[in-house]
Amino acid sequence: MGTLIVLEGTDGAGKSTQLRLLTERLRAEGRAFRQLRFPQYDQPSSALIRMYLEGQFGEDPAAVNGYAASTFYAVDRYASFVRDWGAYYREGGLLVADRYATSNAIHQGVKVPPAERPAFLAWLWDLEYRKMGLPRPDLVLWLDMPPRWSRELLARRRAAGGGSDIHERDGDYLARCYETAREAAASDGWTAVPAVEHGALRSPEAIAEEIYRHVRHCLEG
Ligand code: ADP
Ligand code: MG
């Protein structure tokens, strides 16, 4: 089997930035890998996700419960695994992903009452990793970006012309996602990478260096 490394975090935590820095470094090393990004908005397998994010099932993200919405995202991953990267993975390939099943733990788990979350997570991992047969990640790097910082970065990203969906427009949702992510990270053994140190945002390069160390350890260990 191959190695699957996932970059996870709440919106604006730096996933895409860190995926870029990590893949640049792996490429410079001459290491073979494939890059994944979920959801696959440009694929037909994401049709339900697009309908959901466009608000076709209701403008409030909570209009679609966390179990139903999780299945939309899971089938998109299933399609890509079966059609695109499953063989590469089974042949021992290295994959690095911007989001994965772990994003359901955050963005759908947040909709479930806190007391029900352990049961939700057990249901989710069973669905994605056992019933659907998607590979379990070897390393989940959780970019720990507290909401007061990611809110500011998202505002900057929007000002620079980036879009936002029904989730990103809601600041309280971001804070609740962050708490849900912390819980999931602890219960599922994600590797936390702090984005803030001594009350200040770390540079993308400093964060990338730490991520790279974890990746090296994962690949060599
Ligand atoms: P995500 O993919 O997790 O939503 P991004 O990688 O798009 O997050 O980052 C959100 C915004 O914050 C982007 O505009 C990015 O350039 C910026 N950014 C990411 N990490 C940092 C950092 N450590 N310091 C300053 N700006 C950052
Ligand atoms: Mg991103």
mmCIF file of N, CA and C in Angstrom, residues 38 40 43-46 73-85 132 134:
data_model
loop_
_atom_site.group_PDB
_atom_site.id
_atom_site.type_symbol
_atom_site.label_atom_id
_atom_site.label_comp_id
_atom_site.label_asym_id
_atom_site.label_seq_id
_atom_site.Cartn_x
_atom_site.Cartn_y
_atom_site.Cartn_z
ATOM 1 N N PHE A 38 -9.711 17.957 -2.395
ATOM 2 C CA PHE A 38 -11.146 17.680 -2.244
ATOM 3 C C PHE A 38 -11.852 18.898 -1.683
ATOM 4 N N GLN A 40 -13.702 17.722 -5.402
ATOM 5 C CA GLN A 40 -13.314 17.898 -6.813
ATOM 6 C C GLN A 40 -14.436 18.640 -7.523
ATOM 7 N N GLN A 43 -15.541 17.961 -11.128
ATOM 8 C CA GLN A 43 -15.950 16.612 -11.523
ATOM 9 C C GLN A 43 -17.446 16.388 -11.297
ATOM 10 N N PRO A 44 -18.061 15.541 -12.114
ATOM 11 C CA PRO A 44 -19.492 15.260 -11.912
ATOM 12 C C PRO A 44 -19.788 14.637 -10.546
ATOM 13 N N SER A 45 -18.789 13.984 -9.960
ATOM 14 C CA SER A 45 -19.003 13.327 -8.659
ATOM 15 C C SER A 45 -19.275 14.324 -7.533
ATOM 16 N N SER A 46 -19.053 15.614 -7.801
ATOM 17 C CA SER A 46 -19.294 16.622 -6.762
ATOM 18 C C SER A 46 -20.632 17.343 -6.962
ATOM 19 N N TYR A 73 -19.892 14.311 0.205
ATOM 20 C CA TYR A 73 -18.431 14.455 0.107
ATOM 21 C C TYR A 73 -17.748 13.090 -0.014
ATOM 22 N N ALA A 74 -18.304 12.095 0.672
ATOM 23 C CA ALA A 74 -17.690 10.762 0.639
ATOM 24 C C ALA A 74 -17.769 10.160 -0.769
ATOM 25 N N VAL A 75 -18.893 10.332 -1.462
ATOM 26 C CA VAL A 75 -18.996 9.737 -2.805
ATOM 27 C C VAL A 75 -18.041 10.421 -3.782
ATOM 28 N N ASP A 76 -17.780 11.697 -3.587
ATOM 29 C CA ASP A 76 -16.826 12.405 -4.444
ATOM 30 C C ASP A 76 -15.427 11.799 -4.259
ATOM 31 N N ARG A 77 -15.069 11.514 -3.018
ATOM 32 C CA ARG A 77 -13.768 10.877 -2.755
ATOM 33 C C ARG A 77 -13.734 9.467 -3.318
ATOM 34 N N TYR A 78 -14.841 8.749 -3.149
ATOM 35 C CA TYR A 78 -14.922 7.377 -3.651
ATOM 36 C C TYR A 78 -14.667 7.350 -5.157
ATOM 37 N N ALA A 79 -15.339 8.253 -5.872
ATOM 38 C CA ALA A 79 -15.187 8.299 -7.338
ATOM 39 C C ALA A 79 -13.733 8.555 -7.706
ATOM 40 N N SER A 80 -13.081 9.469 -7.018
ATOM 41 C CA SER A 80 -11.699 9.783 -7.376
ATOM 42 C C SER A 80 -10.773 8.630 -7.007
ATOM 43 N N PHE A 81 -11.045 7.980 -5.885
ATOM 44 C CA PHE A 81 -10.205 6.843 -5.473
ATOM 45 C C PHE A 81 -10.293 5.716 -6.499
ATOM 46 N N VAL A 82 -11.514 5.374 -6.867
ATOM 47 C CA VAL A 82 -11.701 4.241 -7.771
ATOM 48 C C VAL A 82 -11.205 4.555 -9.176
ATOM 49 N N ARG A 83 -11.489 5.742 -9.659
ATOM 50 C CA ARG A 83 -11.213 6.041 -11.065
ATOM 51 C C ARG A 83 -9.834 6.646 -11.283
ATOM 52 N N ASP A 84 -9.297 7.304 -10.261
ATOM 53 C CA ASP A 84 -8.108 8.110 -10.493
ATOM 54 C C ASP A 84 -6.845 7.613 -9.784
ATOM 55 N N TRP A 85 -6.906 7.467 -8.456
ATOM 56 C CA TRP A 85 -5.636 7.246 -7.751
ATOM 57 C C TRP A 85 -5.542 5.945 -6.956
ATOM 58 N N MET A 132 -16.921 2.053 2.593
ATOM 59 C CA MET A 132 -16.594 2.517 1.240
ATOM 60 C C MET A 132 -15.188 2.101 0.829
ATOM 61 N N LEU A 134 -12.225 3.535 1.458
ATOM 62 C CA LEU A 134 -11.220 4.567 1.184
ATOM 63 C C LEU A 134 -10.046 4.369 2.137
#
